[in-house]
Amino acid sequence: MLASQIAAALVAWLVWSYGVQLQASAVQQCLAALVGALMGGWIWWLVDSWNGARLLDWLRQSSLGEAPNLSGIWGEASIRMRRWIRQTVQQAQQGDQRLSDILSALQASPNGVVLLDAQGRIEWCNQIAARQFGFDAHRDVMQSIGNLLRDPQFSAYFAAQDFTRDLVMQGRESTPSRPVKLSVQLYGYGEGRKLLLARDVTAVEQAEAMRRDFVANVSHEIRTPLTVLAGFVETLQNLPLDADERKRYLELMSQQAERMQHLVEDLLTLSRLEGSPPPSSNDWMSVAQLLKRCENEARGLSATLTRKQNRPHVLNFPDDAVLAQAGDIAGASAELHSAFSNLLGNAMRYTPAGGRIDVSWEQLADGSARFAVKDSGPGIDSKHVARLTERFYRVDRSRSRDTGGTGLGLAIVKHVLQRHGAVLSIVSEQGHGSEFAVTFPASRVRAVTGTAQLASVVQS
């Protein structure tokens, strides 16, 4: 402003002294310079006010667009303001991006996450929590969790304000046939806020229950023959027995020892299946040879089981023409043989003497293959079908022991088939027999080639 006044005063003095009145006195010249200085200051004020108004108008805009091109102090202020606004916007964008990343990570979490304010109202929840508790991520925002989650166990847990432990409660999707268990725990943060984490522990609870049942079942299965053996040993030690009685007691002891041996062998087989790597897809074996081995063993077992009735089972296996077209299957030969033999053994043990058992092998249109064992036995109630492959699960415990079963056969079958990518299906109806079918994926089935087919026909 001072420079503007000096310049204006100088211009006014020159104009007055050399343009308007050449013989002006010193007083007149001073007055002219003073008027010029005042006009210069006023012009500078107008220009400065105009620049300030332009800058203020730009700052008042809701969306700050292109900044005005200003000079002087207002230009410097506008440059610094633009720089500060740009940094503020970038920091806000970075903060929004970090928040978005955090929320995306919480959305991707396999656990349910719910953020609560100091009053217990829902500020945010991810999709897993919405599904687990039946929340609506938009509708239920700022709703009290106590009004939405009315489980008595959770209400007591939330009211106690003791969050040092978790709460295992029933999930919203839980049904009698498919129970769902959730582990819920609250954590405090900020000023009274809480973080709720929910984890699906159904598999963990089921595994723990299976472990308890397994230990109890193994103990029970081994304790019974051990009790019998101990009783017979005590009898042999303390009572004088003739040769026939001693022989009968020793035979019964042998049966109980053999029962324990089968049980231990089956347990070791299960342990080996669970701990070994999956079978290779490059080890191929002939389906025909596998089924022939199973047939020979099945006919021998049938003769043993029905020797008192003298009426062996009617066994129908695929004929030579079907076996010639059966091709090969990839996997562990011993495991597949064990699975097929278990299915056949169960069919014969539970089918009365003289009953019919049909064994089939079928190539399906999609390249997969189906092995099935169908019997004419008493059948199984539908309520038992889903649990048949559980360890030690028996429909009729007394009959299973009479037929020599350990309760682990179908569990072994299930593990073998899972390792080979196969699917076991069970269809049964009381009074109409049962069918146990195994479907192998196309990747483990190989059609017979022309050369192999010719060699198989020549061999037969």
Coordinates of C-alpha atoms in Angstrom, one line a residue:
M1 CA 0.0 0.0 0.0
L2 CA 2.8 2.4 0.8
A3 CA 4.4 1.8 -2.5
S4 CA 1.1 2.5 -4.2
Q5 CA 0.7 5.7 -2.3
I6 CA 4.2 6.9 -3.1
A7 CA 3.8 6.0 -6.8
A8 CA 0.4 7.8 -7.0
A9 CA 1.8 10.9 -5.2
L10 CA 4.7 11.1 -7.6
V11 CA 2.5 10.8 -10.6
A12 CA 0.1 13.5 -9.3
W13 CA 2.9 15.8 -8.5
L14 CA 4.4 15.5 -11.9
V15 CA 1.1 15.9 -13.6
W16 CA 0.2 19.0 -11.6
S17 CA 3.6 20.6 -11.8
Y18 CA 4.4 20.0 -15.5
G19 CA 1.1 19.5 -17.0
V20 CA -1.6 21.5 -15.3
Q21 CA 0.1 24.5 -13.7
L22 CA 3.7 25.0 -14.6
Q23 CA 4.2 27.9 -12.1
A24 CA 2.6 26.0 -9.1
S25 CA 3.8 27.0 -5.7
A26 CA 5.3 24.5 -3.3
V27 CA 2.1 24.3 -1.3
Q28 CA 0.1 23.4 -4.4
Q29 CA 2.6 20.8 -5.3
C30 CA 2.4 19.3 -1.8
L31 CA -1.4 19.3 -2.0
A32 CA -1.3 17.6 -5.4
A33 CA 1.1 14.9 -4.1
L34 CA -1.1 14.4 -1.0
V35 CA -4.2 14.0 -3.2
G36 CA -2.3 11.5 -5.3
A37 CA -1.2 9.5 -2.3
L38 CA -4.8 9.4 -1.0
M39 CA -6.1 8.2 -4.4
G40 CA -3.3 5.7 -4.6
G41 CA -4.2 4.3 -1.2
W42 CA -7.9 4.2 -2.2
I43 CA -7.2 2.4 -5.5
W44 CA -4.9 -0.1 -3.7
W45 CA -7.7 -0.7 -1.1
L46 CA -10.2 -1.4 -3.9
V47 CA -7.9 -3.8 -5.6
D48 CA -7.0 -5.5 -2.4
S49 CA -10.7 -5.8 -1.3
W50 CA -11.5 -7.2 -4.7
N51 CA -8.8 -9.9 -4.4
G52 CA -9.9 -10.7 -0.9
A53 CA -13.5 -11.0 -2.0
R54 CA -12.5 -13.4 -4.8
L55 CA -10.5 -15.5 -2.4
L56 CA -13.4 -15.5 0.2
D57 CA -15.9 -16.4 -2.6
W58 CA -13.7 -19.4 -3.6
L59 CA -13.4 -20.6 0.0
R60 CA -17.2 -20.4 0.4
Q61 CA -17.8 -22.8 -2.4
S62 CA -19.0 -26.3 -1.3
S63 CA -16.7 -28.0 -3.7
L64 CA -13.4 -26.1 -4.1
G65 CA -12.6 -26.0 -7.8
E66 CA -10.0 -24.0 -9.6
A67 CA -8.5 -21.4 -7.3
P68 CA -8.4 -17.7 -8.5
N69 CA -5.2 -16.3 -9.9
L70 CA -4.3 -13.6 -7.3
S71 CA -1.2 -11.5 -6.7
G72 CA 0.3 -10.0 -3.7
I73 CA -0.4 -11.2 -0.2
W74 CA -3.7 -12.7 -1.2
G75 CA -2.0 -14.7 -3.9
E76 CA 0.5 -16.1 -1.3
A77 CA -2.4 -16.9 1.0
S78 CA -4.3 -18.7 -1.8
I79 CA -1.3 -20.8 -2.7
R80 CA -0.7 -21.8 0.9
M81 CA -4.5 -22.5 1.4
R82 CA -4.5 -24.7 -1.8
R83 CA -1.5 -26.6 -0.5
W84 CA -3.1 -27.1 3.0
I85 CA -6.4 -28.1 1.5
R86 CA -4.7 -30.6 -0.9
Q87 CA -2.8 -32.2 2.0
T88 CA -6.0 -32.3 4.2
V89 CA -7.9 -34.0 1.4
Q90 CA -5.1 -36.5 0.8
Q91 CA -5.0 -37.3 4.5
A92 CA -8.8 -37.7 4.6
Q93 CA -8.7 -39.9 1.5
Q94 CA -5.9 -42.0 3.1
G95 CA -7.8 -42.3 6.3
D96 CA -10.9 -43.4 4.4
Q97 CA -8.9 -45.9 2.5
R98 CA -7.4 -47.3 5.7
L99 CA -10.8 -47.5 7.3
S100 CA -12.2 -49.2 4.1
D101 CA -9.3 -51.7 4.2
I102 CA -9.9 -52.5 7.9
L103 CA -13.6 -53.0 7.3
S104 CA -12.8 -55.2 4.2
A105 CA -10.5 -57.3 6.3
L106 CA -13.1 -57.6 9.0
Q107 CA -15.6 -58.6 6.3
A108 CA -13.2 -61.3 5.1
S109 CA -12.7 -62.7 8.6
P110 CA -14.2 -66.2 9.1
N111 CA -15.4 -65.0 12.5
G112 CA -18.4 -62.8 13.3
V113 CA -17.4 -59.2 14.3
V114 CA -19.8 -56.7 15.9
L115 CA -18.8 -53.2 17.1
L116 CA -20.9 -51.9 20.0
D117 CA -21.0 -48.4 21.5
A118 CA -21.0 -47.6 25.2
Q119 CA -24.7 -48.3 25.5
G120 CA -24.5 -51.7 23.8
R121 CA -25.9 -50.5 20.5
I122 CA -24.6 -52.0 17.2
E123 CA -22.4 -49.6 15.3
W124 CA -21.2 -52.1 12.7
C125 CA -21.2 -55.8 12.0
N126 CA -19.8 -58.0 9.2
Q127 CA -21.7 -60.4 7.1
I128 CA -20.6 -63.5 9.1
A129 CA -22.1 -62.0 12.3
A130 CA -25.2 -61.0 10.4
R131 CA -25.7 -64.6 9.3
Q132 CA -24.8 -66.1 12.7
F133 CA -27.2 -63.9 14.7
G134 CA -29.8 -62.9 12.1
F135 CA -28.8 -59.2 12.0
D136 CA -29.4 -56.8 9.2
A137 CA -26.2 -54.9 8.6
H138 CA -28.1 -51.7 7.6
R139 CA -31.5 -51.9 9.4
D140 CA -30.1 -52.9 12.8
V141 CA -27.4 -50.2 13.1
M142 CA -27.7 -48.4 16.5
Q143 CA -30.1 -51.0 17.7
S144 CA -29.5 -52.5 21.2
I145 CA -27.9 -55.9 20.9
G146 CA -29.9 -57.1 23.9
N147 CA -33.1 -56.5 22.0
L148 CA -31.9 -58.4 18.9
L149 CA -30.0 -61.3 20.6
R150 CA -32.5 -62.7 23.2
D151 CA -30.6 -65.9 24.1
P152 CA -30.9 -66.2 28.0
Q153 CA -27.2 -67.3 28.2
F154 CA -26.0 -64.3 26.3
S155 CA -28.3 -61.9 28.3
A156 CA -26.8 -63.2 31.5
Y157 CA -23.2 -63.0 30.1
F158 CA -23.7 -59.4 28.9
A159 CA -25.3 -58.3 32.1
A160 CA -22.5 -59.8 34.3
Q161 CA -19.9 -57.6 32.5
D162 CA -17.3 -60.4 33.1
F163 CA -15.7 -60.9 29.7
T164 CA -12.6 -62.8 30.8
R165 CA -14.1 -66.0 29.4
D166 CA -16.0 -66.9 26.3
L167 CA -19.6 -68.1 26.1
V168 CA -20.6 -71.2 24.0
M169 CA -24.1 -70.8 22.9
Q170 CA -26.5 -72.2 20.3
G171 CA -26.3 -70.6 16.9
R172 CA -29.3 -69.2 15.1
E173 CA -29.1 -71.8 12.3
S174 CA -29.0 -74.7 14.8
T175 CA -31.4 -77.5 14.3
P176 CA -31.8 -80.9 16.1
S177 CA -30.3 -82.7 13.1
R178 CA -27.5 -80.1 12.6
P179 CA -26.6 -78.4 15.8
V180 CA -24.5 -75.2 15.5
K181 CA -22.4 -73.9 18.4
L182 CA -20.9 -70.4 18.6
S183 CA -18.1 -69.2 20.9
V184 CA -18.9 -65.6 21.8
Q185 CA -16.6 -63.2 23.7
L186 CA -16.7 -59.5 24.3
Y187 CA -13.6 -57.2 24.5
G188 CA -13.6 -53.6 25.8
Y189 CA -11.9 -50.8 23.8
G190 CA -12.0 -47.0 23.6
E191 CA -14.4 -45.2 25.9
G192 CA -16.8 -47.9 27.0
R193 CA -17.1 -49.5 23.5
K194 CA -17.0 -53.2 23.0
L195 CA -15.9 -55.6 20.3
L196 CA -17.9 -58.9 20.0
L197 CA -16.2 -61.8 18.3
A198 CA -18.2 -64.9 17.4
R199 CA -16.6 -68.1 16.2
D200 CA -18.3 -71.2 14.9
V201 CA -17.0 -74.1 17.1
T202 CA -19.4 -76.7 15.9
A203 CA -16.7 -78.9 14.5
V204 CA -14.5 -78.5 17.6
E205 CA -17.5 -79.4 19.9
Q206 CA -18.3 -82.4 17.7
A207 CA -14.7 -83.5 17.6
E208 CA -14.5 -83.3 21.4
A209 CA -17.8 -85.2 21.7
M210 CA -16.5 -87.8 19.3
R211 CA -13.2 -88.1 21.3
R212 CA -15.2 -88.7 24.5
D213 CA -17.4 -91.2 22.8
F214 CA -14.4 -92.9 21.2
V215 CA -12.6 -93.3 24.5
A216 CA -15.8 -94.5 26.2
N217 CA -16.5 -96.9 23.4
V218 CA -13.0 -98.3 23.1
S219 CA -12.9 -98.8 26.9
H220 CA -16.3 -100.5 26.8
E221 CA -15.5 -102.8 23.8
I222 CA -12.2 -103.9 25.4
R223 CA -13.5 -104.2 29.0
T224 CA -16.2 -106.7 28.0
P225 CA -13.9 -109.4 26.5
L226 CA -11.2 -108.7 29.2
T227 CA -13.8 -109.3 31.9
V228 CA -14.8 -112.6 30.2
L229 CA -11.2 -113.6 29.9
A230 CA -10.4 -112.8 33.5
G231 CA -13.4 -114.8 34.6
F232 CA -12.4 -117.8 32.6
V233 CA -8.7 -117.6 33.8
E234 CA -9.9 -117.5 37.4
T235 CA -12.2 -120.5 36.8
L236 CA -9.3 -122.5 35.2
Q237 CA -7.1 -121.6 38.1
N238 CA -9.4 -122.4 41.0
L239 CA -11.8 -125.1 39.8
P240 CA -10.9 -128.7 38.8
L241 CA -12.3 -129.2 35.2
D242 CA -12.4 -132.2 33.0
A243 CA -10.9 -132.1 29.5
D244 CA -14.2 -131.2 27.7
E245 CA -15.0 -128.3 30.0
R246 CA -11.4 -127.0 29.8
K247 CA -11.5 -127.2 26.0
R248 CA -14.8 -125.3 25.9
Y249 CA -13.5 -122.6 28.2
L250 CA -10.3 -122.3 26.1
E251 CA -12.4 -121.9 22.9
L252 CA -14.5 -119.2 24.5
M253 CA -11.3 -117.4 25.7
S254 CA -9.9 -117.7 22.1
Q255 CA -13.0 -116.1 20.7
Q256 CA -12.7 -113.2 23.1
A257 CA -9.0 -112.8 22.4
E258 CA -9.7 -112.9 18.7
R259 CA -12.4 -110.2 19.1
M260 CA -9.9 -107.9 20.9
Q261 CA -7.4 -108.6 18.2
H262 CA -9.9 -107.6 15.4
L263 CA -10.7 -104.4 17.4
V264 CA -7.1 -103.4 17.7
E265 CA -6.4 -104.2 14.1
D266 CA -9.3 -102.0 13.0
L267 CA -8.2 -99.2 15.3
L268 CA -4.7 -99.3 13.8
T269 CA -6.2 -99.3 10.3
L270 CA -8.2 -96.2 11.1
S271 CA -5.1 -94.5 12.6
R272 CA -3.0 -95.4 9.5
L273 CA -5.6 -94.0 7.2
E274 CA -5.9 -90.7 9.0
G275 CA -2.1 -90.2 9.2
S276 CA -1.0 -91.3 5.8
P277 CA -0.8 -89.1 2.6
P278 CA -3.6 -89.4 0.0
P279 CA -3.2 -92.3 -2.4
S280 CA -1.6 -91.6 -5.8
S281 CA -3.7 -91.2 -8.9
N282 CA -1.1 -92.9 -11.0
D283 CA -1.2 -96.4 -9.4
W284 CA -3.7 -98.3 -11.5
M285 CA -5.2 -101.7 -10.7
S286 CA -7.6 -104.0 -12.6
V287 CA -11.2 -103.8 -11.4
A288 CA -11.7 -107.3 -12.6
Q289 CA -8.9 -108.7 -10.4
L290 CA -10.1 -106.7 -7.4
L291 CA -13.7 -108.0 -7.7
K292 CA -12.5 -111.6 -8.3
R293 CA -10.5 -111.4 -5.0
C294 CA -13.5 -110.0 -3.2
E295 CA -15.8 -112.7 -4.7
N296 CA -13.5 -115.6 -3.5
E297 CA -13.3 -114.1 0.0
A298 CA -17.1 -113.5 0.1
R299 CA -17.9 -117.1 -0.9
G300 CA -15.6 -118.4 1.8
L301 CA -17.1 -116.1 4.5
S302 CA -20.6 -117.0 3.4
A303 CA -19.8 -120.7 3.8
T304 CA -18.4 -120.0 7.3
L305 CA -21.4 -117.9 8.4
T306 CA -24.1 -120.3 7.2
R307 CA -22.4 -123.7 7.9
K308 CA -25.0 -124.5 10.6
Q309 CA -27.9 -123.8 8.4
N310 CA -26.3 -125.4 5.4
R311 CA -27.9 -122.7 3.2
P312 CA -25.2 -120.4 1.8
H313 CA -26.0 -116.9 0.5
V314 CA -26.9 -116.5 -3.2
L315 CA -24.0 -114.3 -4.4
N316 CA -24.3 -112.6 -7.8
F317 CA -21.1 -110.9 -9.0
P318 CA -20.5 -109.3 -12.4
D319 CA -20.0 -111.9 -15.2
D320 CA -16.8 -112.1 -17.2
A321 CA -18.2 -109.9 -20.0
V322 CA -18.8 -107.1 -17.6
L323 CA -15.5 -107.6 -15.9
A324 CA -13.7 -107.4 -19.2
Q325 CA -15.2 -103.9 -19.8
A326 CA -14.6 -102.8 -16.2
G327 CA -11.2 -101.2 -16.9
D328 CA -8.9 -99.9 -14.2
I329 CA -9.1 -97.8 -11.0
A330 CA -6.5 -95.6 -9.5
G331 CA -5.6 -95.7 -5.8
A332 CA -4.3 -97.9 -3.0
S333 CA -5.1 -101.5 -3.8
A334 CA -5.1 -102.7 -0.2
E335 CA -7.4 -99.9 0.9
L336 CA -9.9 -100.4 -1.8
H337 CA -9.9 -104.1 -1.2
S338 CA -10.5 -103.5 2.5
A339 CA -13.4 -101.2 1.7
F340 CA -15.1 -103.5 -0.8
S341 CA -14.6 -106.5 1.6
N342 CA -16.1 -104.6 4.5
L343 CA -19.2 -103.8 2.5
L344 CA -19.6 -107.4 1.4
G345 CA -18.9 -108.7 4.9
N346 CA -21.6 -106.5 6.4
A347 CA -24.1 -107.6 3.7
M348 CA -23.5 -111.2 4.5
R349 CA -23.4 -110.9 8.3
Y350 CA -26.8 -109.1 8.3
T351 CA -28.5 -111.2 5.6
P352 CA -30.1 -114.4 6.8
A353 CA -28.8 -117.7 5.4
G354 CA -30.1 -118.3 1.9
G355 CA -30.5 -114.6 1.3
R356 CA -29.6 -112.8 -1.9
I357 CA -26.6 -110.4 -2.4
D358 CA -26.0 -108.7 -5.7
V359 CA -22.7 -107.0 -6.5
S360 CA -22.5 -104.7 -9.5
W361 CA -19.9 -102.5 -11.3
E362 CA -21.2 -99.9 -13.7
Q363 CA -19.6 -97.3 -15.9
L364 CA -21.5 -94.0 -15.9
A365 CA -22.0 -91.6 -18.7
D366 CA -19.8 -88.9 -17.2
G367 CA -16.8 -91.2 -17.0
S368 CA -17.3 -92.1 -13.3
A369 CA -18.0 -95.6 -12.0
R370 CA -20.4 -97.1 -9.5
F371 CA -19.8 -100.1 -7.3
A372 CA -22.8 -101.4 -5.4
V373 CA -23.7 -104.1 -2.9
K374 CA -27.4 -104.9 -2.5
D375 CA -28.7 -107.4 0.0
S376 CA -32.1 -108.9 0.9
G377 CA -31.6 -108.6 4.6
P378 CA -34.0 -107.0 7.2
G379 CA -33.0 -103.4 6.2
I380 CA -32.2 -100.4 8.4
D381 CA -34.5 -97.8 9.9
S382 CA -34.0 -94.4 8.2
K383 CA -33.2 -92.8 11.5
H384 CA -30.0 -94.9 11.7
V385 CA -28.7 -94.4 8.1
A386 CA -27.0 -91.0 8.6
R387 CA -25.0 -92.4 11.5
L388 CA -23.9 -95.7 10.2
T389 CA -20.4 -94.6 9.3
E390 CA -19.7 -93.3 12.9
R391 CA -17.2 -95.2 14.9
F392 CA -18.7 -97.9 17.1
Y393 CA -22.2 -97.0 16.0
R394 CA -24.4 -100.0 15.9
V395 CA -28.1 -100.4 15.0
D396 CA -28.3 -103.6 17.1
R397 CA -25.4 -104.0 19.5
S398 CA -26.1 -107.5 20.6
R399 CA -26.5 -108.7 17.0
S400 CA -23.3 -107.0 15.9
R401 CA -21.3 -108.8 18.6
D402 CA -22.9 -112.1 17.7
T403 CA -21.8 -111.7 14.1
G404 CA -18.3 -110.7 15.1
G405 CA -18.4 -107.0 14.1
T406 CA -16.3 -104.3 15.9
G407 CA -18.4 -101.3 14.9
L408 CA -15.5 -99.8 12.9
G409 CA -16.1 -101.4 9.5
L410 CA -18.1 -98.6 7.9
A411 CA -15.9 -96.0 9.5
I412 CA -12.9 -97.6 7.7
V413 CA -14.9 -97.7 4.5
K414 CA -15.8 -94.0 4.8
H415 CA -12.1 -93.0 5.4
V416 CA -10.9 -95.1 2.4
L417 CA -13.5 -93.6 0.1
Q418 CA -12.8 -90.0 1.2
R419 CA -9.1 -90.5 0.5
H420 CA -10.0 -91.7 -3.1
G421 CA -12.5 -88.9 -3.7
A422 CA -15.4 -91.4 -3.8
V423 CA -18.9 -90.9 -2.4
L424 CA -20.8 -93.5 -0.3
S425 CA -24.6 -93.6 -0.6
I426 CA -26.8 -95.8 1.5
V427 CA -30.4 -96.7 0.6
S428 CA -32.3 -98.9 3.0
E429 CA -35.8 -99.7 4.1
Q430 CA -36.9 -102.0 6.9
G431 CA -38.0 -105.3 5.5
H432 CA -36.7 -104.6 2.0
G433 CA -32.9 -104.9 2.3
S434 CA -30.2 -102.3 1.9
E435 CA -27.9 -101.1 -0.9
F436 CA -24.5 -99.6 -0.3
A437 CA -23.2 -97.8 -3.4
V438 CA -19.8 -96.2 -4.0
T439 CA -19.3 -93.7 -6.9
F440 CA -15.7 -93.1 -8.0
P441 CA -14.8 -89.8 -9.8
A442 CA -13.9 -90.0 -13.5
S443 CA -10.3 -89.0 -12.7
R444 CA -9.8 -92.3 -10.9
V445 CA -11.4 -94.5 -13.5
R446 CA -9.8 -95.6 -16.7
A447 CA -11.7 -97.4 -19.5
V448 CA -10.3 -100.7 -20.8
T449 CA -8.2 -100.4 -24.0
G450 CA -8.6 -102.7 -27.0
T451 CA -5.4 -104.7 -26.2
A452 CA -6.3 -105.1 -22.6
Q453 CA -9.8 -106.2 -23.5
L454 CA -8.4 -108.9 -25.9
A455 CA -5.9 -110.1 -23.3
S456 CA -8.7 -110.3 -20.6
V457 CA -10.9 -112.3 -23.0
V458 CA -8.1 -114.7 -23.8
Q459 CA -7.3 -115.1 -20.1
S460 CA -10.9 -115.9 -19.2

